[in-house]
């Protein structure tokens, strides 16, 4: 297989891992955000938590594996994205730790103050990662202020507050709303009575918020500069990111959609999928709503990936240092190895995960809670 | 200069502290999951309820611990990116796939079935549930296998080559990385240490119940299972630890010499320094007590091969720095002219020593102009500090033998069915509970501190591996880790003690 083909395959595969992550961890985060609002009183909150109690640990591995895959396939992206906006990534990391701690500790003591504390810790553990992931996505479109020296050491000149650009916060709103929608749909699948009704309402509100924010983001993109490769070595060879020339163009991230109109399928699915997920939730078809909200999240990711292509991590400081699908990537040998691992083991993982879900499936009721 | 010493040291401290916290939870998880699987197997084979209750009781303690192992593990993976960005770029091609494999092959298995272990008791058949428990235990050990393969590659990098087009190390042979001899001995040594930790925990808690006269039926059976599983594990740790010594003699001569405070190469067979005060400046060990032959036997499996001392190893480092400089010069030539065939050939011949030239970056950016004095400083710095290694290693070994004694005594008296009457043994088992953690943390220190000044032995120096971040930012994250993890640890200990005091099957008396 050619190196350039492999590079493209891995661009798609990373997308696949990200979709796996948002589909699974996504509804856990959404449910954590909804916990204090949809659950009135301890019994209801325990019911809500019970819907994910048996599976959140397995879901969380999507995050761990996504990290490992990113490290293996795009080591420069892994290194630059995590070390540049250091404090933001650390905040993201700490917020991700609140959820496991909350799941583990909340029900171990009976004190209402203890439980209330962990309810809000769980809320923060859902809300902050959802928001920060969106803020990071937004900042990819704005470009991050980094450059490499000739031995590929990176310098980053931005500060934490620079990341909280209104545009990035708008992107954060999309991720928060989409994950709430997805979580609410899952919750409606697995609960009965008042919780399911409140989840239904949360789903339709968040669908509208998400679509509104998507529209604003699309409009903002007309005012944001994008990057374009003018000259670079053959994508079928190995080269360092410094060997290409990049120009900056106005409204540049919309360019790919003009050249390849079929790419507009992605944003179209994102918007209609979000609206339909809200509508199906309203019609009491939560199973369908869940899969449609999953498709909408996947399409949202793909929309951003299409907009940036072939860039992964554009640099606002030195456009030539921006990382692309062609130059941020591992050796052909490593790409093939990790591809083989994925093709063998991911289907196995999905099969046994599916079995575990099937065993644990069913509406959570009072008697189910007593079992853990 | 391309690096900031404060950032490097703070990042090292942060990684060390987060790893040490993580390592409080992981060995217990490894051991407890196996003990649970053994107990449940007995339940399925004999059909006796009490073994099911035992599995569930120890499972509860396992659960609290497991979640914290996962929580503290997450930042370890991400710190490679946040704090060791240059490392991630330089070796991601080799190191990344191992972490990816760990997630895909092992961690998914363990984490997917852990939920089913707790919630599946009434939803699965006996046999199905037993399989789930075994998959959980096997998944944990497989995880350890991959992580130790990754770590062993840092100790003894094999199967990789430098690529000058991309300025990084690239994977050349995956089987070589997988079957790295250091990885194999490290895996068995560490996993057996985890089993020992689980066994010591169960033994100690059961001893406490026996001393208090509570939950006797469960405690007696748990004590017996822990004693036999623990004896086997502790023996494995020691035998495989010795194997590790042999492997270090072959592959990590500097670490071995530092552990031993072997300043000069002795006439074979070398003696093992039992005690002494190593003095790095004077290059001697005060008040040394040596056992003849033992080191030679451990490190070379012979009486006539040499164990190299620090002075000879420094001579070796000096040669490699000079050879590395030749590689570095060839690299500069290639930067000017990619098609310089002579430079390519020179680089190929000397690339194995390129890392040694990088050691000089601490003293000057243009390493090709390094003076003899600077080369000498780099040579001296290529040997880790001896005293901390000398002491932590001996602490680890002492803790290991003490545990072996406790398990052996427990096993002997269990076999004679009088263990619960030997109060001294029960007390020893209870007060011995911190020993496996002490040994694990010391062992981790020996392995990682003994690798200095390298992140990847002979390939990439630690001071070059760090990210270009602000020291104030790392101070902030470091304090946050210490604060957050300490709270988690206190809460976990509190909950563990509470559950232990409560005992198994709250409200329902266990039938003997």
PDB file of C-alpha atoms in Angstrom, chain B residues 32-291:
ATOM      1  CA  UNK B  32      -7.071  -9.142  43.945  1.00  0.00           C
ATOM      2  CA  UNK B  33      -8.603  -9.919  40.565  1.00  0.00           C
ATOM      3  CA  UNK B  34      -6.749 -13.228  40.456  1.00  0.00           C
ATOM      4  CA  UNK B  35      -7.669 -14.102  44.030  1.00  0.00           C
ATOM      5  CA  UNK B  36     -11.312 -13.323  43.205  1.00  0.00           C
ATOM      6  CA  UNK B  37     -11.095 -15.556  40.133  1.00  0.00           C
ATOM      7  CA  UNK B  38      -9.638 -18.375  42.246  1.00  0.00           C
ATOM      8  CA  UNK B  39     -12.351 -18.007  44.906  1.00  0.00           C
ATOM      9  CA  UNK B  40     -15.108 -17.950  42.319  1.00  0.00           C
ATOM     10  CA  UNK B  41     -13.632 -21.017  40.608  1.00  0.00           C
ATOM     11  CA  UNK B  42     -13.845 -22.856  43.912  1.00  0.00           C
ATOM     12  CA  UNK B  43     -17.458 -21.672  44.221  1.00  0.00           C
ATOM     13  CA  UNK B  44     -18.418 -22.927  40.772  1.00  0.00           C
ATOM     14  CA  UNK B  45     -16.630 -26.260  41.297  1.00  0.00           C
ATOM     15  CA  UNK B  46     -17.907 -27.000  44.808  1.00  0.00           C
ATOM     16  CA  UNK B  47     -21.149 -25.001  44.742  1.00  0.00           C
ATOM     17  CA  UNK B  48     -20.490 -23.709  48.276  1.00  0.00           C
ATOM     18  CA  UNK B  49     -22.153 -20.313  48.797  1.00  0.00           C
ATOM     19  CA  UNK B  50     -19.442 -19.042  51.093  1.00  0.00           C
ATOM     20  CA  UNK B  51     -16.954 -18.819  48.239  1.00  0.00           C
ATOM     21  CA  UNK B  52     -19.410 -16.680  46.317  1.00  0.00           C
ATOM     22  CA  UNK B  53     -19.776 -14.370  49.300  1.00  0.00           C
ATOM     23  CA  UNK B  54     -15.979 -14.209  49.560  1.00  0.00           C
ATOM     24  CA  UNK B  55     -15.682 -13.298  45.890  1.00  0.00           C
ATOM     25  CA  UNK B  56     -18.256 -10.552  46.303  1.00  0.00           C
ATOM     26  CA  UNK B  57     -16.700  -9.189  49.477  1.00  0.00           C
ATOM     27  CA  UNK B  58     -13.149  -8.944  48.130  1.00  0.00           C
ATOM     28  CA  UNK B  59     -14.688  -7.734  44.874  1.00  0.00           C
ATOM     29  CA  UNK B  60     -16.144  -4.695  46.629  1.00  0.00           C
ATOM     30  CA  UNK B  61     -12.704  -3.713  47.885  1.00  0.00           C
ATOM     31  CA  UNK B  62     -11.337  -4.395  44.421  1.00  0.00           C
ATOM     32  CA  UNK B  63     -13.955  -2.070  42.893  1.00  0.00           C
ATOM     33  CA  UNK B  64     -12.986   1.011  44.880  1.00  0.00           C
ATOM     34  CA  UNK B  65      -9.368   0.393  44.112  1.00  0.00           C
ATOM     35  CA  UNK B  66      -9.937  -0.324  40.423  1.00  0.00           C
ATOM     36  CA  UNK B  67     -11.672   2.973  39.710  1.00  0.00           C
ATOM     37  CA  UNK B  68      -8.779   4.853  41.277  1.00  0.00           C
ATOM     38  CA  UNK B  69      -6.243   2.862  39.273  1.00  0.00           C
ATOM     39  CA  UNK B  70      -8.044   3.953  36.106  1.00  0.00           C
ATOM     40  CA  UNK B  71      -8.363   7.545  37.284  1.00  0.00           C
ATOM     41  CA  UNK B  72      -4.679   7.867  38.116  1.00  0.00           C
ATOM     42  CA  UNK B  73      -3.628   6.018  34.968  1.00  0.00           C
ATOM     43  CA  UNK B  74      -5.231   8.460  32.563  1.00  0.00           C
ATOM     44  CA  UNK B  75      -2.850  11.377  33.299  1.00  0.00           C
ATOM     45  CA  UNK B  76       0.151   9.095  32.831  1.00  0.00           C
ATOM     46  CA  UNK B  77      -0.733   8.499  29.206  1.00  0.00           C
ATOM     47  CA  UNK B  78      -1.433  12.158  28.553  1.00  0.00           C
ATOM     48  CA  UNK B  79       1.693  13.430  30.282  1.00  0.00           C
ATOM     49  CA  UNK B  80       3.833  12.058  27.468  1.00  0.00           C
ATOM     50  CA  UNK B  81       2.126  14.641  25.301  1.00  0.00           C
ATOM     51  CA  UNK B  82       1.787  17.493  27.784  1.00  0.00           C
ATOM     52  CA  UNK B  83       5.161  17.340  29.519  1.00  0.00           C
ATOM     53  CA  UNK B  84       7.379  15.230  27.262  1.00  0.00           C
ATOM     54  CA  UNK B  85       6.502  16.585  23.844  1.00  0.00           C
ATOM     55  CA  UNK B  86       9.953  16.139  22.342  1.00  0.00           C
ATOM     56  CA  UNK B  87      10.066  12.580  23.623  1.00  0.00           C
ATOM     57  CA  UNK B  88       6.642  11.958  22.034  1.00  0.00           C
ATOM     58  CA  UNK B  89       7.811  13.266  18.687  1.00  0.00           C
ATOM     59  CA  UNK B  90      11.198  11.508  18.848  1.00  0.00           C
ATOM     60  CA  UNK B  91       9.958   8.008  19.733  1.00  0.00           C
ATOM     61  CA  UNK B  92       6.185   8.126  19.113  1.00  0.00           C
ATOM     62  CA  UNK B  93       6.638   5.904  16.084  1.00  0.00           C
ATOM     63  CA  UNK B  94       7.883   3.083  18.338  1.00  0.00           C
ATOM     64  CA  UNK B  95       6.347   3.881  21.719  1.00  0.00           C
ATOM     65  CA  UNK B  96       2.866   4.934  20.547  1.00  0.00           C
ATOM     66  CA  UNK B  97       1.874   1.602  18.950  1.00  0.00           C
ATOM     67  CA  UNK B  98       2.606  -0.206  22.218  1.00  0.00           C
ATOM     68  CA  UNK B  99       0.250   2.073  24.145  1.00  0.00           C
ATOM     69  CA  UNK B 100      -2.355   1.720  21.402  1.00  0.00           C
ATOM     70  CA  UNK B 101      -2.039  -2.077  21.602  1.00  0.00           C
ATOM     71  CA  UNK B 102      -2.474  -1.929  25.366  1.00  0.00           C
ATOM     72  CA  UNK B 103      -5.770  -0.097  24.985  1.00  0.00           C
ATOM     73  CA  UNK B 104      -7.109  -2.280  22.189  1.00  0.00           C
ATOM     74  CA  UNK B 105      -5.996  -5.699  23.386  1.00  0.00           C
ATOM     75  CA  UNK B 106      -5.955  -5.483  27.155  1.00  0.00           C
ATOM     76  CA  UNK B 107      -7.537  -2.438  28.715  1.00  0.00           C
ATOM     77  CA  UNK B 108     -10.813  -2.728  26.799  1.00  0.00           C
ATOM     78  CA  UNK B 109     -11.123  -6.327  27.958  1.00  0.00           C
ATOM     79  CA  UNK B 110     -10.535  -5.552  31.613  1.00  0.00           C
ATOM     80  CA  UNK B 111     -12.705  -2.435  31.770  1.00  0.00           C
ATOM     81  CA  UNK B 112     -15.609  -3.793  29.765  1.00  0.00           C
ATOM     82  CA  UNK B 113     -15.975  -6.802  32.016  1.00  0.00           C
ATOM     83  CA  UNK B 114     -15.448  -5.048  35.328  1.00  0.00           C
ATOM     84  CA  UNK B 115     -18.970  -3.607  35.215  1.00  0.00           C
ATOM     85  CA  UNK B 116     -20.442  -6.983  34.356  1.00  0.00           C
ATOM     86  CA  UNK B 117     -18.541  -8.552  37.252  1.00  0.00           C
ATOM     87  CA  UNK B 118     -20.513  -6.370  39.662  1.00  0.00           C
ATOM     88  CA  UNK B 119     -23.902  -6.226  37.951  1.00  0.00           C
ATOM     89  CA  UNK B 120     -23.935  -9.624  36.287  1.00  0.00           C
ATOM     90  CA  UNK B 121     -24.403 -11.898  39.312  1.00  0.00           C
ATOM     91  CA  UNK B 122     -28.138 -12.324  38.666  1.00  0.00           C
ATOM     92  CA  UNK B 123     -28.046 -11.920  34.903  1.00  0.00           C
ATOM     93  CA  UNK B 124     -25.471 -14.548  33.968  1.00  0.00           C
ATOM     94  CA  UNK B 125     -25.137 -18.267  34.530  1.00  0.00           C
ATOM     95  CA  UNK B 126     -22.515 -19.362  37.076  1.00  0.00           C
ATOM     96  CA  UNK B 127     -20.118 -20.365  34.366  1.00  0.00           C
ATOM     97  CA  UNK B 128     -20.645 -17.170  32.352  1.00  0.00           C
ATOM     98  CA  UNK B 129     -19.944 -15.067  35.405  1.00  0.00           C
ATOM     99  CA  UNK B 130     -16.840 -17.073  36.199  1.00  0.00           C
ATOM    100  CA  UNK B 131     -15.570 -16.474  32.666  1.00  0.00           C
ATOM    101  CA  UNK B 132     -16.207 -12.750  33.078  1.00  0.00           C
ATOM    102  CA  UNK B 133     -14.157 -12.740  36.291  1.00  0.00           C
ATOM    103  CA  UNK B 134     -11.290 -14.565  34.619  1.00  0.00           C
ATOM    104  CA  UNK B 135     -11.373 -12.206  31.625  1.00  0.00           C
ATOM    105  CA  UNK B 136     -11.186  -9.303  34.054  1.00  0.00           C
ATOM    106  CA  UNK B 137      -8.126 -10.818  35.745  1.00  0.00           C
ATOM    107  CA  UNK B 138      -6.414 -11.781  32.506  1.00  0.00           C
ATOM    108  CA  UNK B 139      -7.129  -8.358  31.004  1.00  0.00           C
ATOM    109  CA  UNK B 140      -5.382  -6.685  33.927  1.00  0.00           C
ATOM    110  CA  UNK B 141      -2.266  -8.789  33.557  1.00  0.00           C
ATOM    111  CA  UNK B 142      -2.252  -8.276  29.780  1.00  0.00           C
ATOM    112  CA  UNK B 143      -2.386  -4.533  30.364  1.00  0.00           C
ATOM    113  CA  UNK B 144       0.664  -4.839  32.568  1.00  0.00           C
ATOM    114  CA  UNK B 145       2.401  -6.832  29.845  1.00  0.00           C
ATOM    115  CA  UNK B 146       2.013  -4.037  27.270  1.00  0.00           C
ATOM    116  CA  UNK B 147       2.930  -1.268  29.662  1.00  0.00           C
ATOM    117  CA  UNK B 148       6.060  -3.153  30.688  1.00  0.00           C
ATOM    118  CA  UNK B 149       6.975  -3.749  27.051  1.00  0.00           C
ATOM    119  CA  UNK B 150       6.758   0.017  26.587  1.00  0.00           C
ATOM    120  CA  UNK B 151       8.813   0.619  29.699  1.00  0.00           C
ATOM    121  CA  UNK B 152      11.384  -2.015  28.790  1.00  0.00           C
ATOM    122  CA  UNK B 153      11.909  -0.289  25.473  1.00  0.00           C
ATOM    123  CA  UNK B 154      12.916   2.808  27.407  1.00  0.00           C
ATOM    124  CA  UNK B 155      15.358   0.709  29.425  1.00  0.00           C
ATOM    125  CA  UNK B 156      16.736  -1.259  26.496  1.00  0.00           C
ATOM    126  CA  UNK B 157      15.638   0.110  23.120  1.00  0.00           C
ATOM    127  CA  UNK B 158      15.676  -2.574  20.443  1.00  0.00           C
ATOM    128  CA  UNK B 159      14.059  -2.871  17.027  1.00  0.00           C
ATOM    129  CA  UNK B 160      14.223   0.836  16.143  1.00  0.00           C
ATOM    130  CA  UNK B 161      16.296   3.078  13.870  1.00  0.00           C
ATOM    131  CA  UNK B 162      16.924   6.793  13.450  1.00  0.00           C
ATOM    132  CA  UNK B 163      15.419   8.353  10.296  1.00  0.00           C
ATOM    133  CA  UNK B 164      17.075  11.586   9.271  1.00  0.00           C
ATOM    134  CA  UNK B 165      14.230  12.655   6.931  1.00  0.00           C
ATOM    135  CA  UNK B 166      11.826  12.917   9.816  1.00  0.00           C
ATOM    136  CA  UNK B 167      14.397  13.460  12.607  1.00  0.00           C
ATOM    137  CA  UNK B 168      13.104  10.729  14.884  1.00  0.00           C
ATOM    138  CA  UNK B 169      13.392   7.078  15.848  1.00  0.00           C
ATOM    139  CA  UNK B 170      11.247   4.712  13.783  1.00  0.00           C
ATOM    140  CA  UNK B 171      10.060   1.169  14.332  1.00  0.00           C
ATOM    141  CA  UNK B 172      12.137  -1.426  12.487  1.00  0.00           C
ATOM    142  CA  UNK B 173      11.010  -4.710  14.028  1.00  0.00           C
ATOM    143  CA  UNK B 174       7.931  -5.221  16.144  1.00  0.00           C
ATOM    144  CA  UNK B 175       8.846  -8.774  17.240  1.00  0.00           C
ATOM    145  CA  UNK B 176      12.133  -7.446  18.605  1.00  0.00           C
ATOM    146  CA  UNK B 177      10.238  -4.850  20.636  1.00  0.00           C
ATOM    147  CA  UNK B 178       7.721  -7.444  21.835  1.00  0.00           C
ATOM    148  CA  UNK B 179      10.295 -10.101  22.723  1.00  0.00           C
ATOM    149  CA  UNK B 180      12.691  -7.597  24.287  1.00  0.00           C
ATOM    150  CA  UNK B 181      14.468  -9.681  26.969  1.00  0.00           C
ATOM    151  CA  UNK B 182      14.091  -6.857  29.501  1.00  0.00           C
ATOM    152  CA  UNK B 183      10.338  -6.767  28.857  1.00  0.00           C
ATOM    153  CA  UNK B 184       9.916 -10.461  29.466  1.00  0.00           C
ATOM    154  CA  UNK B 185      11.685 -10.531  32.844  1.00  0.00           C
ATOM    155  CA  UNK B 186      10.172  -7.201  33.911  1.00  0.00           C
ATOM    156  CA  UNK B 187       6.678  -8.433  33.121  1.00  0.00           C
ATOM    157  CA  UNK B 188       6.884 -11.601  35.173  1.00  0.00           C
ATOM    158  CA  UNK B 189       8.659  -9.854  38.038  1.00  0.00           C
ATOM    159  CA  UNK B 190       6.156  -6.981  38.205  1.00  0.00           C
ATOM    160  CA  UNK B 191       3.018  -9.027  37.707  1.00  0.00           C
ATOM    161  CA  UNK B 192       4.129 -11.509  40.359  1.00  0.00           C
ATOM    162  CA  UNK B 193       4.749  -8.531  42.653  1.00  0.00           C
ATOM    163  CA  UNK B 194       1.149  -7.494  41.992  1.00  0.00           C
ATOM    164  CA  UNK B 195      -0.118 -10.959  42.889  1.00  0.00           C
ATOM    165  CA  UNK B 196       1.955 -10.774  46.066  1.00  0.00           C
ATOM    166  CA  UNK B 197       0.330  -7.437  46.900  1.00  0.00           C
ATOM    167  CA  UNK B 198      -3.154  -8.860  46.502  1.00  0.00           C
ATOM    168  CA  UNK B 199      -2.229 -11.903  48.581  1.00  0.00           C
ATOM    169  CA  UNK B 200      -0.676  -9.819  51.363  1.00  0.00           C
ATOM    170  CA  UNK B 201      -3.773  -7.607  51.448  1.00  0.00           C
ATOM    171  CA  UNK B 202      -6.148 -10.555  51.768  1.00  0.00           C
ATOM    172  CA  UNK B 203      -3.839 -12.276  54.255  1.00  0.00           C
ATOM    173  CA  UNK B 204      -3.547  -9.163  56.420  1.00  0.00           C
ATOM    174  CA  UNK B 205      -7.265  -8.345  56.446  1.00  0.00           C
ATOM    175  CA  UNK B 206      -8.177 -11.987  57.135  1.00  0.00           C
ATOM    176  CA  UNK B 207      -5.615 -12.089  59.949  1.00  0.00           C
ATOM    177  CA  UNK B 208      -7.290  -9.050  61.465  1.00  0.00           C
ATOM    178  CA  UNK B 209     -10.698 -10.783  61.377  1.00  0.00           C
ATOM    179  CA  UNK B 210      -9.156 -13.893  62.949  1.00  0.00           C
ATOM    180  CA  UNK B 211      -7.549 -11.802  65.686  1.00  0.00           C
ATOM    181  CA  UNK B 212     -10.897 -10.087  66.361  1.00  0.00           C
ATOM    182  CA  UNK B 213     -12.797 -13.353  66.103  1.00  0.00           C
ATOM    183  CA  UNK B 214     -15.144 -12.023  63.371  1.00  0.00           C
ATOM    184  CA  UNK B 215     -16.331 -13.559  60.110  1.00  0.00           C
ATOM    185  CA  UNK B 216     -14.249 -16.597  60.994  1.00  0.00           C
ATOM    186  CA  UNK B 217     -15.436 -18.955  58.280  1.00  0.00           C
ATOM    187  CA  UNK B 218     -14.677 -16.499  55.524  1.00  0.00           C
ATOM    188  CA  UNK B 219     -11.479 -15.244  57.093  1.00  0.00           C
ATOM    189  CA  UNK B 220     -10.030 -18.738  57.593  1.00  0.00           C
ATOM    190  CA  UNK B 221     -10.653 -19.708  53.978  1.00  0.00           C
ATOM    191  CA  UNK B 222      -9.408 -16.398  52.610  1.00  0.00           C
ATOM    192  CA  UNK B 223      -6.301 -16.655  54.760  1.00  0.00           C
ATOM    193  CA  UNK B 224      -5.522 -20.102  53.366  1.00  0.00           C
ATOM    194  CA  UNK B 225      -6.038 -19.061  49.747  1.00  0.00           C
ATOM    195  CA  UNK B 226      -3.919 -15.928  50.250  1.00  0.00           C
ATOM    196  CA  UNK B 227      -1.168 -17.925  51.965  1.00  0.00           C
ATOM    197  CA  UNK B 228      -0.754 -20.418  49.137  1.00  0.00           C
ATOM    198  CA  UNK B 229      -1.241 -17.916  46.309  1.00  0.00           C
ATOM    199  CA  UNK B 230       1.089 -15.507  48.117  1.00  0.00           C
ATOM    200  CA  UNK B 231       3.802 -18.084  48.700  1.00  0.00           C
ATOM    201  CA  UNK B 232       3.841 -18.999  45.019  1.00  0.00           C
ATOM    202  CA  UNK B 233       3.836 -15.340  43.999  1.00  0.00           C
ATOM    203  CA  UNK B 234       6.533 -14.238  46.431  1.00  0.00           C
ATOM    204  CA  UNK B 235       8.774 -17.088  45.308  1.00  0.00           C
ATOM    205  CA  UNK B 236       8.189 -16.065  41.695  1.00  0.00           C
ATOM    206  CA  UNK B 237       9.020 -12.433  42.423  1.00  0.00           C
ATOM    207  CA  UNK B 238      12.325 -13.398  43.998  1.00  0.00           C
ATOM    208  CA  UNK B 239      13.348 -15.976  41.410  1.00  0.00           C
ATOM    209  CA  UNK B 240      12.302 -13.649  38.586  1.00  0.00           C
ATOM    210  CA  UNK B 241      13.939 -10.716  40.302  1.00  0.00           C
ATOM    211  CA  UNK B 242      17.149 -12.680  40.159  1.00  0.00           C
ATOM    212  CA  UNK B 243      16.433 -13.252  36.473  1.00  0.00           C
ATOM    213  CA  UNK B 244      16.080  -9.481  36.207  1.00  0.00           C
ATOM    214  CA  UNK B 245      19.539  -9.147  37.717  1.00  0.00           C
ATOM    215  CA  UNK B 246      20.894 -11.472  35.073  1.00  0.00           C
ATOM    216  CA  UNK B 247      19.117  -9.486  32.386  1.00  0.00           C
ATOM    217  CA  UNK B 248      20.521  -6.234  33.804  1.00  0.00           C
ATOM    218  CA  UNK B 249      23.992  -7.773  33.692  1.00  0.00           C
ATOM    219  CA  UNK B 250      23.465  -8.322  29.982  1.00  0.00           C
ATOM    220  CA  UNK B 251      21.566  -5.221  28.978  1.00  0.00           C
ATOM    221  CA  UNK B 252      21.780  -2.521  31.629  1.00  0.00           C
ATOM    222  CA  UNK B 253      25.300  -2.668  32.929  1.00  0.00           C
ATOM    223  CA  UNK B 254      25.285   0.911  34.205  1.00  0.00           C
ATOM    224  CA  UNK B 255      22.191   0.399  36.323  1.00  0.00           C
ATOM    225  CA  UNK B 256      23.606  -2.824  37.764  1.00  0.00           C
ATOM    226  CA  UNK B 257      26.942  -1.209  38.602  1.00  0.00           C
ATOM    227  CA  UNK B 258      25.166   1.698  40.305  1.00  0.00           C
ATOM    228  CA  UNK B 259      22.910  -0.600  42.332  1.00  0.00           C
ATOM    229  CA  UNK B 260      25.994  -2.488  43.430  1.00  0.00           C
ATOM    230  CA  UNK B 261      28.208   0.568  43.902  1.00  0.00           C
ATOM    231  CA  UNK B 262      30.741  -1.333  41.791  1.00  0.00           C
ATOM    232  CA  UNK B 263      33.265   1.471  41.271  1.00  0.00           C
ATOM    233  CA  UNK B 264      35.897  -0.700  39.651  1.00  0.00           C
ATOM    234  CA  UNK B 265      35.704  -3.901  37.695  1.00  0.00           C
ATOM    235  CA  UNK B 266      36.674  -6.732  40.042  1.00  0.00           C
ATOM    236  CA  UNK B 267      38.414  -9.965  39.294  1.00  0.00           C
ATOM    237  CA  UNK B 268      35.627 -12.472  38.556  1.00  0.00           C
ATOM    238  CA  UNK B 269      33.532 -13.698  40.213  1.00  0.00           C
ATOM    239  CA  UNK B 270      32.360 -10.413  41.723  1.00  0.00           C
ATOM    240  CA  UNK B 271      31.074 -10.182  45.276  1.00  0.00           C
ATOM    241  CA  UNK B 272      27.671  -8.802  46.272  1.00  0.00           C
ATOM    242  CA  UNK B 273      27.781  -5.712  48.491  1.00  0.00           C
ATOM    243  CA  UNK B 274      25.377  -6.463  51.324  1.00  0.00           C
ATOM    244  CA  UNK B 275      25.922  -3.206  53.174  1.00  0.00           C
ATOM    245  CA  UNK B 276      27.944   0.006  52.948  1.00  0.00           C
ATOM    246  CA  UNK B 277      27.836   3.747  52.420  1.00  0.00           C
ATOM    247  CA  UNK B 278      28.507   4.612  48.761  1.00  0.00           C
ATOM    248  CA  UNK B 279      30.449   7.846  48.286  1.00  0.00           C
ATOM    249  CA  UNK B 280      30.099   9.144  44.728  1.00  0.00           C
ATOM    250  CA  UNK B 281      32.728  11.879  45.026  1.00  0.00           C
ATOM    251  CA  UNK B 282      35.437   9.630  46.443  1.00  0.00           C
ATOM    252  CA  UNK B 283      34.310   6.700  44.273  1.00  0.00           C
ATOM    253  CA  UNK B 284      34.349   4.252  47.107  1.00  0.00           C
ATOM    254  CA  UNK B 285      31.950   2.536  49.471  1.00  0.00           C
ATOM    255  CA  UNK B 286      32.666   3.015  53.168  1.00  0.00           C
ATOM    256  CA  UNK B 287      32.187   0.153  55.629  1.00  0.00           C
ATOM    257  CA  UNK B 288      31.343  -2.225  52.808  1.00  0.00           C
ATOM    258  CA  UNK B 289      30.394  -5.808  53.643  1.00  0.00           C
ATOM    259  CA  UNK B 290      30.645  -8.122  50.667  1.00  0.00           C
ATOM    260  CA  UNK B 291      29.476 -11.669  50.033  1.00  0.00           C
TER     261      UNK B 291
END
